[in-house]
PDB file of C-alpha atoms in Angstrom:
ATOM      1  CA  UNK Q   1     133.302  84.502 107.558  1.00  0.00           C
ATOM      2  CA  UNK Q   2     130.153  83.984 105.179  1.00  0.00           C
ATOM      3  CA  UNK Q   3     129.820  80.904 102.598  1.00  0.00           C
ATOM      4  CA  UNK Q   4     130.389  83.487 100.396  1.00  0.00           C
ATOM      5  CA  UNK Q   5     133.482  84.866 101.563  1.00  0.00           C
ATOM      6  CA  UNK Q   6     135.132  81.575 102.177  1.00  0.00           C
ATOM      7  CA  UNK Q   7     133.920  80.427  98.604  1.00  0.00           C
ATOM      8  CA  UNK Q   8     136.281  83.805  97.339  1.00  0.00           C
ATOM      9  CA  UNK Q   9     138.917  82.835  99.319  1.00  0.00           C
ATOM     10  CA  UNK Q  10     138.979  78.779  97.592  1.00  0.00           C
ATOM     11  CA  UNK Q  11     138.656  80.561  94.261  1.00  0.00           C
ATOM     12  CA  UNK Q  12     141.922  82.836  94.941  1.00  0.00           C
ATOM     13  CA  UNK Q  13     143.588  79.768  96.525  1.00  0.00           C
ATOM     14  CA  UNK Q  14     142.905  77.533  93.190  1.00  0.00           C
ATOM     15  CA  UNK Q  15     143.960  80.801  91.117  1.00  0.00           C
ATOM     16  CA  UNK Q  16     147.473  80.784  92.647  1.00  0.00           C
ATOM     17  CA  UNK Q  17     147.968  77.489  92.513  1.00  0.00           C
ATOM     18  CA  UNK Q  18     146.923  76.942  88.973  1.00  0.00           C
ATOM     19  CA  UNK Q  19     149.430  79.489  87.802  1.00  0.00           C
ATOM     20  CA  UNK Q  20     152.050  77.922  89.876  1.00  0.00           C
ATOM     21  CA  UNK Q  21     151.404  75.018  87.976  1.00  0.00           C
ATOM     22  CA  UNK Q  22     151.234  76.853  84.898  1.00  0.00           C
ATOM     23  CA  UNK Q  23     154.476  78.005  85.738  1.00  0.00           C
ATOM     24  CA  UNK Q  24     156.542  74.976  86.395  1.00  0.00           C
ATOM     25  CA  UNK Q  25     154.779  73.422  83.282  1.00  0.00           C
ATOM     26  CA  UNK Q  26     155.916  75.666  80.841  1.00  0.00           C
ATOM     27  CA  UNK Q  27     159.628  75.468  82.826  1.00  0.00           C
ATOM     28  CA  UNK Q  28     159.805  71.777  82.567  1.00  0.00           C
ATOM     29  CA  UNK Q  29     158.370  72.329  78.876  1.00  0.00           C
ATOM     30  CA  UNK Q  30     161.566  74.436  77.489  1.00  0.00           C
ATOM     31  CA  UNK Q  31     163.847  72.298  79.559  1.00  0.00           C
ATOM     32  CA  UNK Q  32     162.996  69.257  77.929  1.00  0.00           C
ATOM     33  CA  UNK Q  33     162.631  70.766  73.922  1.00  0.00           C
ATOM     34  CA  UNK Q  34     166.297  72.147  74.607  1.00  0.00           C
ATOM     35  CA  UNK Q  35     167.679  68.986  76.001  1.00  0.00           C
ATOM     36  CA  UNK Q  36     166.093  67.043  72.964  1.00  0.00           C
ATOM     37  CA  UNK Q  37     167.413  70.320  70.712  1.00  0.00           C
ATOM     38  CA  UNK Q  38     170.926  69.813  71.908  1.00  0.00           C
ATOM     39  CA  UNK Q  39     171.134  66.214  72.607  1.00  0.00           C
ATOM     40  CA  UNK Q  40     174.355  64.648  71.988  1.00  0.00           C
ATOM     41  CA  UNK Q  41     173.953  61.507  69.187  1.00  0.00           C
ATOM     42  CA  UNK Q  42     174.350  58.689  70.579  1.00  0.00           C
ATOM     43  CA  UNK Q  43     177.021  56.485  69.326  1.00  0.00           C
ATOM     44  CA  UNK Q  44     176.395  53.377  67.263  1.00  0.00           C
ATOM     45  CA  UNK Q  45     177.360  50.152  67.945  1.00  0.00           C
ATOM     46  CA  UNK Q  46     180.377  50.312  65.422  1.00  0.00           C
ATOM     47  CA  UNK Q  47     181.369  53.723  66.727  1.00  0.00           C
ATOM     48  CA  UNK Q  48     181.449  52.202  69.909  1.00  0.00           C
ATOM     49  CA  UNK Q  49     184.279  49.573  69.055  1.00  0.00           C
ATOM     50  CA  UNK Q  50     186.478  52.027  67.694  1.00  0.00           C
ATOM     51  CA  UNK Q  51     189.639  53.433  69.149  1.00  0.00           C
ATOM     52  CA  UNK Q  52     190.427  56.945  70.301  1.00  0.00           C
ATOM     53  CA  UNK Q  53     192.508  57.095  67.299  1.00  0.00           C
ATOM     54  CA  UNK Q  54     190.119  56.046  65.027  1.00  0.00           C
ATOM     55  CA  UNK Q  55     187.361  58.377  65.895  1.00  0.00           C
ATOM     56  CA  UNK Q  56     189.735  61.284  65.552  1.00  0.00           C
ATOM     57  CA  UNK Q  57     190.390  60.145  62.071  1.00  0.00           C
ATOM     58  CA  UNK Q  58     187.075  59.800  61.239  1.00  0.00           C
ATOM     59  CA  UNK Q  59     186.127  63.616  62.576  1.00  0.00           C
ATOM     60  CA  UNK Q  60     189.014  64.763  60.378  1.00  0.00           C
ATOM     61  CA  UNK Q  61     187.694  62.863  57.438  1.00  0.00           C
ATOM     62  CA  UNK Q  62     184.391  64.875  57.944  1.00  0.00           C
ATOM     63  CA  UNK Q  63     183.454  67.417  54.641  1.00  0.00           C
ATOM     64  CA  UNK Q  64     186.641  66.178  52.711  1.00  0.00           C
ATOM     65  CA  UNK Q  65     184.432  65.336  49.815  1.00  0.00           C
ATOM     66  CA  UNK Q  66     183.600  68.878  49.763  1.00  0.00           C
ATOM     67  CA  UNK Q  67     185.569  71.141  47.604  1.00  0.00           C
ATOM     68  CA  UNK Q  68     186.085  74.693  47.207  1.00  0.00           C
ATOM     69  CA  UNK Q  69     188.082  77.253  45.089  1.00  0.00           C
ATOM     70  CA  UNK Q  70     190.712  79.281  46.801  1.00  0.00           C
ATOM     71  CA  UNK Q  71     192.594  81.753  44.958  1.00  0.00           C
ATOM     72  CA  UNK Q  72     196.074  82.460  46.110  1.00  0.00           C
ATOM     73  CA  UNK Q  73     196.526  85.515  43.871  1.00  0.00           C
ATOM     74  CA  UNK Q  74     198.644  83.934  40.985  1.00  0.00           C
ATOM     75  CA  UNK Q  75     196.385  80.719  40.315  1.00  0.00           C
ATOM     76  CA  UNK Q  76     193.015  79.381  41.621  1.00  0.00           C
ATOM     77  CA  UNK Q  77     192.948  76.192  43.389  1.00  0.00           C
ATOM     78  CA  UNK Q  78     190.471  73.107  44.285  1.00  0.00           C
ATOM     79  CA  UNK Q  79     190.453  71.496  47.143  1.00  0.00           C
ATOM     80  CA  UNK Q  80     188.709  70.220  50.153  1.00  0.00           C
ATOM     81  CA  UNK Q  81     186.498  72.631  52.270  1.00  0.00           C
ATOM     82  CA  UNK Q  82     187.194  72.082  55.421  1.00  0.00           C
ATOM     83  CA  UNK Q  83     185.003  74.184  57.855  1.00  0.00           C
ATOM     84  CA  UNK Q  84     186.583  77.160  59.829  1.00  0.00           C
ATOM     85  CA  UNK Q  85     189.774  76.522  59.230  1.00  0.00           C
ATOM     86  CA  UNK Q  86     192.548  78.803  59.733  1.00  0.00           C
ATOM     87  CA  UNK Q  87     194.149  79.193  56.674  1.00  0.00           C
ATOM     88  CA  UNK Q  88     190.982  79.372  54.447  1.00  0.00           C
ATOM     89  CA  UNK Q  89     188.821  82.214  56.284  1.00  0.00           C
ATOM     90  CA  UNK Q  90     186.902  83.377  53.001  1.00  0.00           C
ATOM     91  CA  UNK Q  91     188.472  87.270  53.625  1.00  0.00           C
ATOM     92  CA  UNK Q  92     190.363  86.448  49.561  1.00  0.00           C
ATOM     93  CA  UNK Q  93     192.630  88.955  47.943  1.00  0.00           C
ATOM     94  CA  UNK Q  94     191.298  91.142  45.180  1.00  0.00           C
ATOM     95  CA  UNK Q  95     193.004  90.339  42.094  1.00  0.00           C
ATOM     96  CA  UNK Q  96     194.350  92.693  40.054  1.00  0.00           C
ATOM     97  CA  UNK Q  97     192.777  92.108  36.403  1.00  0.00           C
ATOM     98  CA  UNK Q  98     194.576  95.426  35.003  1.00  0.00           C
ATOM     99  CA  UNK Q  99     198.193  95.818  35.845  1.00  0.00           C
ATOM    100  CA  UNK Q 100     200.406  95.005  32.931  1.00  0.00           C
ATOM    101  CA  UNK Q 101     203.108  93.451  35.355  1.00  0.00           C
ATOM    102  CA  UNK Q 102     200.668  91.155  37.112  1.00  0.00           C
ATOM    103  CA  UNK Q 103     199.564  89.596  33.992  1.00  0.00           C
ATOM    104  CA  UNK Q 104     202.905  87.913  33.780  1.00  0.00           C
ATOM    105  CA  UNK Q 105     204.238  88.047  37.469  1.00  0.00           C
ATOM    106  CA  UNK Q 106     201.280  87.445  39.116  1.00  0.00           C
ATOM    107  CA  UNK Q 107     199.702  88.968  42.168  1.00  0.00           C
ATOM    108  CA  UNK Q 108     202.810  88.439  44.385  1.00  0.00           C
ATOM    109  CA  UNK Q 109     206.020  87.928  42.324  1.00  0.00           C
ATOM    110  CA  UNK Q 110     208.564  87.862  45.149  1.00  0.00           C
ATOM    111  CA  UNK Q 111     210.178  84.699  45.449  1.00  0.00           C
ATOM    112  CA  UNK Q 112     213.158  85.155  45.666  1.00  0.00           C
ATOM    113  CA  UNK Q 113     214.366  86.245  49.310  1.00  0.00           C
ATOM    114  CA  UNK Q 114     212.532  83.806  51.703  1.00  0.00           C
ATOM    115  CA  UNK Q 115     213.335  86.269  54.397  1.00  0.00           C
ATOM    116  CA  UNK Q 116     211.364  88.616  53.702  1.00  0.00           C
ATOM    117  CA  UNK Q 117     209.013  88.106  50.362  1.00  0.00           C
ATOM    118  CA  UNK Q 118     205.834  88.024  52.675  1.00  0.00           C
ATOM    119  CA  UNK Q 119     206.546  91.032  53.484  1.00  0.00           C
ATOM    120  CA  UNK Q 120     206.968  92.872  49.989  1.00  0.00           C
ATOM    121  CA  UNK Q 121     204.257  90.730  48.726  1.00  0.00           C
ATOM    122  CA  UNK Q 122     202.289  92.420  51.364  1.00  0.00           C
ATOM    123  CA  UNK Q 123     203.071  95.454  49.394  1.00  0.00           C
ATOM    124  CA  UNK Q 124     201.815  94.327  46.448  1.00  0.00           C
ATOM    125  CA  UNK Q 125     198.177  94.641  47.376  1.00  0.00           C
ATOM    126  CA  UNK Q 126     198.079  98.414  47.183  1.00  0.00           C
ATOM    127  CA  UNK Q 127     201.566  98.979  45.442  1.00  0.00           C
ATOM    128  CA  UNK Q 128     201.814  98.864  41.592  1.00  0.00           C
ATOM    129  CA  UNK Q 129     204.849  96.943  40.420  1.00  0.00           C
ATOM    130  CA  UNK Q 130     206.050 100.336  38.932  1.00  0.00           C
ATOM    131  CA  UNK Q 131     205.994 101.951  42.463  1.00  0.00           C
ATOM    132  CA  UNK Q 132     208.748 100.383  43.398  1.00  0.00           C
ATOM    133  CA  UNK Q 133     210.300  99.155  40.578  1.00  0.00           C
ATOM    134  CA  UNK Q 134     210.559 102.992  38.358  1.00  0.00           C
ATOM    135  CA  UNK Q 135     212.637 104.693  40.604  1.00  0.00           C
ATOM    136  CA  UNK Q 136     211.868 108.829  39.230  1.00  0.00           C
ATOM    137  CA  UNK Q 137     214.758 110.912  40.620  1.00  0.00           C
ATOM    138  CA  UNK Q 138     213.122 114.345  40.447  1.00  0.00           C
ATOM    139  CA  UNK Q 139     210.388 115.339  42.502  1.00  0.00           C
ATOM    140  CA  UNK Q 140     209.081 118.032  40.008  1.00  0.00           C
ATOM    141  CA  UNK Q 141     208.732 114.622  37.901  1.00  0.00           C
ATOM    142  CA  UNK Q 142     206.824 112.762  40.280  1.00  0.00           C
ATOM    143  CA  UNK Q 143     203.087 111.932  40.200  1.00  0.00           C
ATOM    144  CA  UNK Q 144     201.122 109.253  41.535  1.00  0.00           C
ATOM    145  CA  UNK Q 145     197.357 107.632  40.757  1.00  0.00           C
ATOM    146  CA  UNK Q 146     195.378 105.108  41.993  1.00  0.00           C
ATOM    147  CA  UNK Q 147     193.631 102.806  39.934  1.00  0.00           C
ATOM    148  CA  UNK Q 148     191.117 100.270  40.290  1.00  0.00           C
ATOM    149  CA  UNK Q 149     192.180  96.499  40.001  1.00  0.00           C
ATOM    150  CA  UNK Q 150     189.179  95.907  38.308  1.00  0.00           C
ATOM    151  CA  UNK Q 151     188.630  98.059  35.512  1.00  0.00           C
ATOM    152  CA  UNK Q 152     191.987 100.222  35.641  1.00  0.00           C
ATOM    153  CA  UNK Q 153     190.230 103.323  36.170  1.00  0.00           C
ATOM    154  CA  UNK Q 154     192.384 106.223  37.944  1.00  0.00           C
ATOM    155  CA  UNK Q 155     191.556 108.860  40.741  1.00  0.00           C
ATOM    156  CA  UNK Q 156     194.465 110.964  42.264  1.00  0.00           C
ATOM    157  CA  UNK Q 157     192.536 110.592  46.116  1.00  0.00           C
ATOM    158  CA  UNK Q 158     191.707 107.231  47.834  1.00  0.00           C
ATOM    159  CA  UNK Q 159     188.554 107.967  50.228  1.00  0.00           C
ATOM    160  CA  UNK Q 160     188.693 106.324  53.776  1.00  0.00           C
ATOM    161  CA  UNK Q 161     186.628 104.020  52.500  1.00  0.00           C
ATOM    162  CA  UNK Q 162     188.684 101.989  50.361  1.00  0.00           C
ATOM    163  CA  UNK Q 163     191.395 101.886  52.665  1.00  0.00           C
ATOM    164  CA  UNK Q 164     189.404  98.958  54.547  1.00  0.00           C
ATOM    165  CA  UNK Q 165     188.949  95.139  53.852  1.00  0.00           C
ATOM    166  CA  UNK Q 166     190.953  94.237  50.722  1.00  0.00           C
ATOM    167  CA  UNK Q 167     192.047  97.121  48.642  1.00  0.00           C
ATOM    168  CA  UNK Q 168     190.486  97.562  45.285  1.00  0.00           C
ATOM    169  CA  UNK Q 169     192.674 100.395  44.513  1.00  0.00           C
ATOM    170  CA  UNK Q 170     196.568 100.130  44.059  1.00  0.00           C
ATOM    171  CA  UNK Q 171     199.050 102.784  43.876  1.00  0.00           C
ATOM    172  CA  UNK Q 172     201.338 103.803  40.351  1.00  0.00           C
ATOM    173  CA  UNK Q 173     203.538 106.320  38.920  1.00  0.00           C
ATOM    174  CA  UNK Q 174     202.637 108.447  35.732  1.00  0.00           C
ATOM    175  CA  UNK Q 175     205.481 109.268  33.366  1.00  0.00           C
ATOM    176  CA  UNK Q 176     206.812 112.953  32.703  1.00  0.00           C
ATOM    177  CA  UNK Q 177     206.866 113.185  29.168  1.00  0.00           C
ATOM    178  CA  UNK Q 178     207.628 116.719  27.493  1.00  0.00           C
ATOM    179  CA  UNK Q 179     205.755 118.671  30.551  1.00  0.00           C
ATOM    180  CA  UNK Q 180     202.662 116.003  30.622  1.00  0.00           C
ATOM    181  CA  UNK Q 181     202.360 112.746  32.486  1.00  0.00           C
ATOM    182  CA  UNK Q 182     201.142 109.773  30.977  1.00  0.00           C
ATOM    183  CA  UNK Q 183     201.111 106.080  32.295  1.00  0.00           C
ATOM    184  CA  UNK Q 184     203.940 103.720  31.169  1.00  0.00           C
ATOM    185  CA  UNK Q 185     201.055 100.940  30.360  1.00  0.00           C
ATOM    186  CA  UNK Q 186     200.560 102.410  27.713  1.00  0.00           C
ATOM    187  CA  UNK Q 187     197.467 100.397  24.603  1.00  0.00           C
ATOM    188  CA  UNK Q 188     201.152 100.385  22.482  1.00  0.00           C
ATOM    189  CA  UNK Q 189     202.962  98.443  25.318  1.00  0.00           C
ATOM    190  CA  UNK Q 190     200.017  96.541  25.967  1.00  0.00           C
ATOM    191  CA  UNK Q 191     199.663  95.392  21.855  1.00  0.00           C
ATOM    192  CA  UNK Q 192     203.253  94.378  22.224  1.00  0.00           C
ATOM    193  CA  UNK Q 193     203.309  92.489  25.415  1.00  0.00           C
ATOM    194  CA  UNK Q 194     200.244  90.485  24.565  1.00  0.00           C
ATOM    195  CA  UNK Q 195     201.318  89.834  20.943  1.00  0.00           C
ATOM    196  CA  UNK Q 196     204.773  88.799  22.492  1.00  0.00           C
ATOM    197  CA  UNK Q 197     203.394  86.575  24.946  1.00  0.00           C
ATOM    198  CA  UNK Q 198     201.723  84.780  22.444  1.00  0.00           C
ATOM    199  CA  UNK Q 199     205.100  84.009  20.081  1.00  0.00           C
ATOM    200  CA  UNK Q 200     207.300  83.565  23.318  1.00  0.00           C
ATOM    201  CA  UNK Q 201     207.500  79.839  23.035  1.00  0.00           C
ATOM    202  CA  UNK Q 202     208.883  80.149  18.943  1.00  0.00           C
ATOM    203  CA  UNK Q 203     211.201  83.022  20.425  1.00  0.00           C
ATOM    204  CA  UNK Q 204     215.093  82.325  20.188  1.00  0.00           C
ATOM    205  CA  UNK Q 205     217.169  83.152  22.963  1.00  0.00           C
ATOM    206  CA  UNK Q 206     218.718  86.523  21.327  1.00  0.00           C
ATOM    207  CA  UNK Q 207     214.993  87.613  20.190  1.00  0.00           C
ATOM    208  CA  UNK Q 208     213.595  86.902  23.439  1.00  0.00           C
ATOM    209  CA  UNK Q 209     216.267  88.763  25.408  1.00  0.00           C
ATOM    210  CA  UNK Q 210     215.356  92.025  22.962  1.00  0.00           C
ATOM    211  CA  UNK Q 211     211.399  91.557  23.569  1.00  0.00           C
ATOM    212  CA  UNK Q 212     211.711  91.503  27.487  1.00  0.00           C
ATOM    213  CA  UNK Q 213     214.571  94.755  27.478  1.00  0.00           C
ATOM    214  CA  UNK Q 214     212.211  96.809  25.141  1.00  0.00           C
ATOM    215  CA  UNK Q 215     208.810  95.802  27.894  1.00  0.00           C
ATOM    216  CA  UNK Q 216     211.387  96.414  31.158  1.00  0.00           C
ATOM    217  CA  UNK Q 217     213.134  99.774  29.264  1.00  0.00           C
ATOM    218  CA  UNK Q 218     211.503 101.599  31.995  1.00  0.00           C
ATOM    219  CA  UNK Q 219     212.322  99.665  34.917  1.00  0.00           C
ATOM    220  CA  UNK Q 220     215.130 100.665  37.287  1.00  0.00           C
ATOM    221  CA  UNK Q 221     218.043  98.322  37.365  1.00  0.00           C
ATOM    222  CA  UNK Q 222     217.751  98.579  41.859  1.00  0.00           C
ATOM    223  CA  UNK Q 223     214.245  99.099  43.446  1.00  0.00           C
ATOM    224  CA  UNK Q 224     213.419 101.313  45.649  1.00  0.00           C
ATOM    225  CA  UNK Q 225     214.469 100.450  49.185  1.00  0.00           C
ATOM    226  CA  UNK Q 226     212.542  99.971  51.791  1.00  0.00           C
ATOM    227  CA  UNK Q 227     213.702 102.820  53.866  1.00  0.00           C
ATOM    228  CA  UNK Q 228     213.325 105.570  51.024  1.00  0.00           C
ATOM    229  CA  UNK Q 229     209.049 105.650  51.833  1.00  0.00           C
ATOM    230  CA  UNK Q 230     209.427 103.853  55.639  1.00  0.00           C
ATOM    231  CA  UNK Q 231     211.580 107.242  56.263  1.00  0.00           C
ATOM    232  CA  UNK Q 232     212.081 109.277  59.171  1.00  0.00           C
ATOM    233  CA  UNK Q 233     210.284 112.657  58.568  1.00  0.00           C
ATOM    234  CA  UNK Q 234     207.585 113.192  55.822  1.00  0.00           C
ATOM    235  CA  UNK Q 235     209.711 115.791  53.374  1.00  0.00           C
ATOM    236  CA  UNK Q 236     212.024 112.421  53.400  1.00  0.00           C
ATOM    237  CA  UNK Q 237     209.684 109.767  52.241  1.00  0.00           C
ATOM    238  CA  UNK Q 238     210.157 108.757  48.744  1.00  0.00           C
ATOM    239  CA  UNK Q 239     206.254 108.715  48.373  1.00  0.00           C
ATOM    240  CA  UNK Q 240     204.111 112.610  48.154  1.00  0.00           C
ATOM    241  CA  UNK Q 241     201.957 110.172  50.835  1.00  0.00           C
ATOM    242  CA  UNK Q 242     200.113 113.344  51.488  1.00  0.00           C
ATOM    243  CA  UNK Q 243     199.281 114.034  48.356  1.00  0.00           C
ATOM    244  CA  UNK Q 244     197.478 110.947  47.504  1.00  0.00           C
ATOM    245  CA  UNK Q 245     195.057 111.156  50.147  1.00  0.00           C
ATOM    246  CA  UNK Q 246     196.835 109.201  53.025  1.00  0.00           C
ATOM    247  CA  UNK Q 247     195.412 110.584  56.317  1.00  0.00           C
ATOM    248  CA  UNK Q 248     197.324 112.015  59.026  1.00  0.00           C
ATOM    249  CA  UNK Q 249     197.488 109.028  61.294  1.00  0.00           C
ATOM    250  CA  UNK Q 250     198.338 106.503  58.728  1.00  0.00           C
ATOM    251  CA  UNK Q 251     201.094 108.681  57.625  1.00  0.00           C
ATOM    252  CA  UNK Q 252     202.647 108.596  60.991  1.00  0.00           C
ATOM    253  CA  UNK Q 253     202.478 104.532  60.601  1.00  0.00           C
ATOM    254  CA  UNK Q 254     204.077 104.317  57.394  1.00  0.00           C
ATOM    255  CA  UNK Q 255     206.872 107.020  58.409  1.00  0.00           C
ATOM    256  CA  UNK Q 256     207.409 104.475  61.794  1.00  0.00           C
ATOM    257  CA  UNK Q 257     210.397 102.332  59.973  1.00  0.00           C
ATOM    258  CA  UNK Q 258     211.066  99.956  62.862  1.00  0.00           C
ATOM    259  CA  UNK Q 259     210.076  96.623  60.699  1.00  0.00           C
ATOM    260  CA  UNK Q 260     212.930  98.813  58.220  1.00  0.00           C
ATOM    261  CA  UNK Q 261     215.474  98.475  60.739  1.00  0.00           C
ATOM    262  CA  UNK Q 262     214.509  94.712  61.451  1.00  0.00           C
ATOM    263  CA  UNK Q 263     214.666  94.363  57.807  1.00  0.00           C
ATOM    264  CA  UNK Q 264     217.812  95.758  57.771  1.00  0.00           C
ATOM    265  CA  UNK Q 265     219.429  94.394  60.778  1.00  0.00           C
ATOM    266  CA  UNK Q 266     218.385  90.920  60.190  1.00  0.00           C
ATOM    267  CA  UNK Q 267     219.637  90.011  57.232  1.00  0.00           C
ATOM    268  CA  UNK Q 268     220.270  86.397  58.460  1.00  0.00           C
ATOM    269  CA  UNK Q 269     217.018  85.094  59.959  1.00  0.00           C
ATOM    270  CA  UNK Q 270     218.043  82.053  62.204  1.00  0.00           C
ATOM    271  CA  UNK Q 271     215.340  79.546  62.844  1.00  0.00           C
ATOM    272  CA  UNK Q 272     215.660  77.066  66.439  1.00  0.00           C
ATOM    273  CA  UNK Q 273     217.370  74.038  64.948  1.00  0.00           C
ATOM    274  CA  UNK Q 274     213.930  72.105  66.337  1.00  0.00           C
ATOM    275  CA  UNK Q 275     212.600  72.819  63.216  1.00  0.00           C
ATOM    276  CA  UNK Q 276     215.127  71.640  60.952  1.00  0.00           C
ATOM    277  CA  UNK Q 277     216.077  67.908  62.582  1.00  0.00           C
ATOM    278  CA  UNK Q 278     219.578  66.370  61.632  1.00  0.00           C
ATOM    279  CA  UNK Q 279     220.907  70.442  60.826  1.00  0.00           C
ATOM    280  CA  UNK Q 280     223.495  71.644  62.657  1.00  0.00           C
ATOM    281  CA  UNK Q 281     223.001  74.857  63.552  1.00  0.00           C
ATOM    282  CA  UNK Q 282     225.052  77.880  62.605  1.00  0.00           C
ATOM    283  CA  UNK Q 283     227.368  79.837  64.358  1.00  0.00           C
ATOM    284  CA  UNK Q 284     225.703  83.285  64.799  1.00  0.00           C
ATOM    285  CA  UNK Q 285     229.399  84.852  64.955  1.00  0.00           C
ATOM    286  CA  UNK Q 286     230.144  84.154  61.103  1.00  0.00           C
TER     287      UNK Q 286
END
């Protein structure tokens, strides 16, 4: 082999090498800018002396000073922000700023059954108070609008669109009137409930009773069960859910009526006597 040659051969050696080293370099390079990236605080000397207990406390402590404003439909709250936390995900309810019923109600005005209010407050997302609560006998006399929570606006067809995330868009009867149908939040209604809202307080009790049967005149002494939309077969649902745009599929959900039955069947709800110390619990055969 010529000086030459072997002089090639030293240069291709050195080559290698160097990117080998160029290599590990850059290897050992990232490893140590994402251990320094991710490296763990070390604790001070006060952290240190503090219990298992105490740290935990501490971490909890963490972002309390924070606040933020959750709104739980009928009022708006302050308080702490606490970060990802389960029962404040940011996903709020669209309030309804239109509905005649809400603005004294509020966006979910079942109470009264602790059984099952979550459930027909559930309802009350896409369901106008006078879905359920104007029962119309007649089918030739039914019709039924959606309208927007914001602005009150109506359209007779929901797109697919708006049937995800919250719903801007909730569900009401019109009233037959003389061969036309007209909504029962009416501007007249409207004038009287906010001028009665405002002399309420200077009401007596005789006055007051009179105010609130001329604003409910339309309202059904019973509600419309349950069972009367969650029904068997479509030409049995309560609701022309076809004719407002529901699709096929989520037809078929509504018309499923097994949380109807559990409704039904379940009108005592009995909860492990874990939960309620110093109770004795009840016999299930009363």
């Amino acid at each position: 082999m010529s000086a030459r040659e072997k002089l090639s051969f030293v240069k291709k050696i050195y080559c290698i090498i160097g990117i080998f080293l160029l290599l590990g370099s850059t290897y050992l390079v990232i490893k140590l800018v994402m251990h320094i990236w991710h490296k763990v605080p070390e604790e001070s000397a006060h952290e240190k002396k503090m219990t298992e207990e105490e740290k935990m406390f501490t971490k909890m402590m963490e972002g309390v000073e924070k606040k933020a404003e959750y709104d739980l439909g009928y009022k708006v709250i302050k308080e702490e922000k606490i970060e990802d936390h389960f029962h404040h995900i940011g996903n709020m309810p669209k309030h309804d700023k239109y509905n005649l019923c809400i603005s004294c109600h509020g966006d979910v005005p079942h109470d009264k059954s602790k059984e099952i209010r979550a459930f027909l407050n559930m309802h009350s997302d896409f369901l106008a108070c006078e879905t359920c609560h104007i029962k119309i006998e007649k089918d030739s006399h039914k019709k039924y609008v959606w309208y927007s929570k914001e602005n009150g606006k109506l359209k007779d067809i929901k797109g697919i669109k708006d049937y995800l995330s919250n719903a801007n868009y909730k569900l009401m009867p019109l009233k037959y009137e003389k061969g036309n149908f007209n909504r029962y939040d009416s501007e007249q209604l409207r004038e009287f409930v906010q001028k009665f809202k405002k002399i309420l307080p200077d009401l007596g009790p005789s006055r007051k009773s009179r105010g609130l049967k001329m604003i409910h005149k339309s309202t059904s002494e019973k509600p419309v069960p349950c069972g009367d939309c969650h029904a068997k077969t479509l030409s049995e649902s309560y609701l022309p859910l076809r004719e407002v745009g529901y699709t096929k599929g989520r037809i078929a959900q509504i018309l499923g009526n097994e949380v109807v039955g559990m409704v039904k069947k379940y009108e005592k709800f009995y909860i492990p006597k874990l939960f309620s110390p110093g109770q004795k619990e009840k016999s299930r055969d009363k």
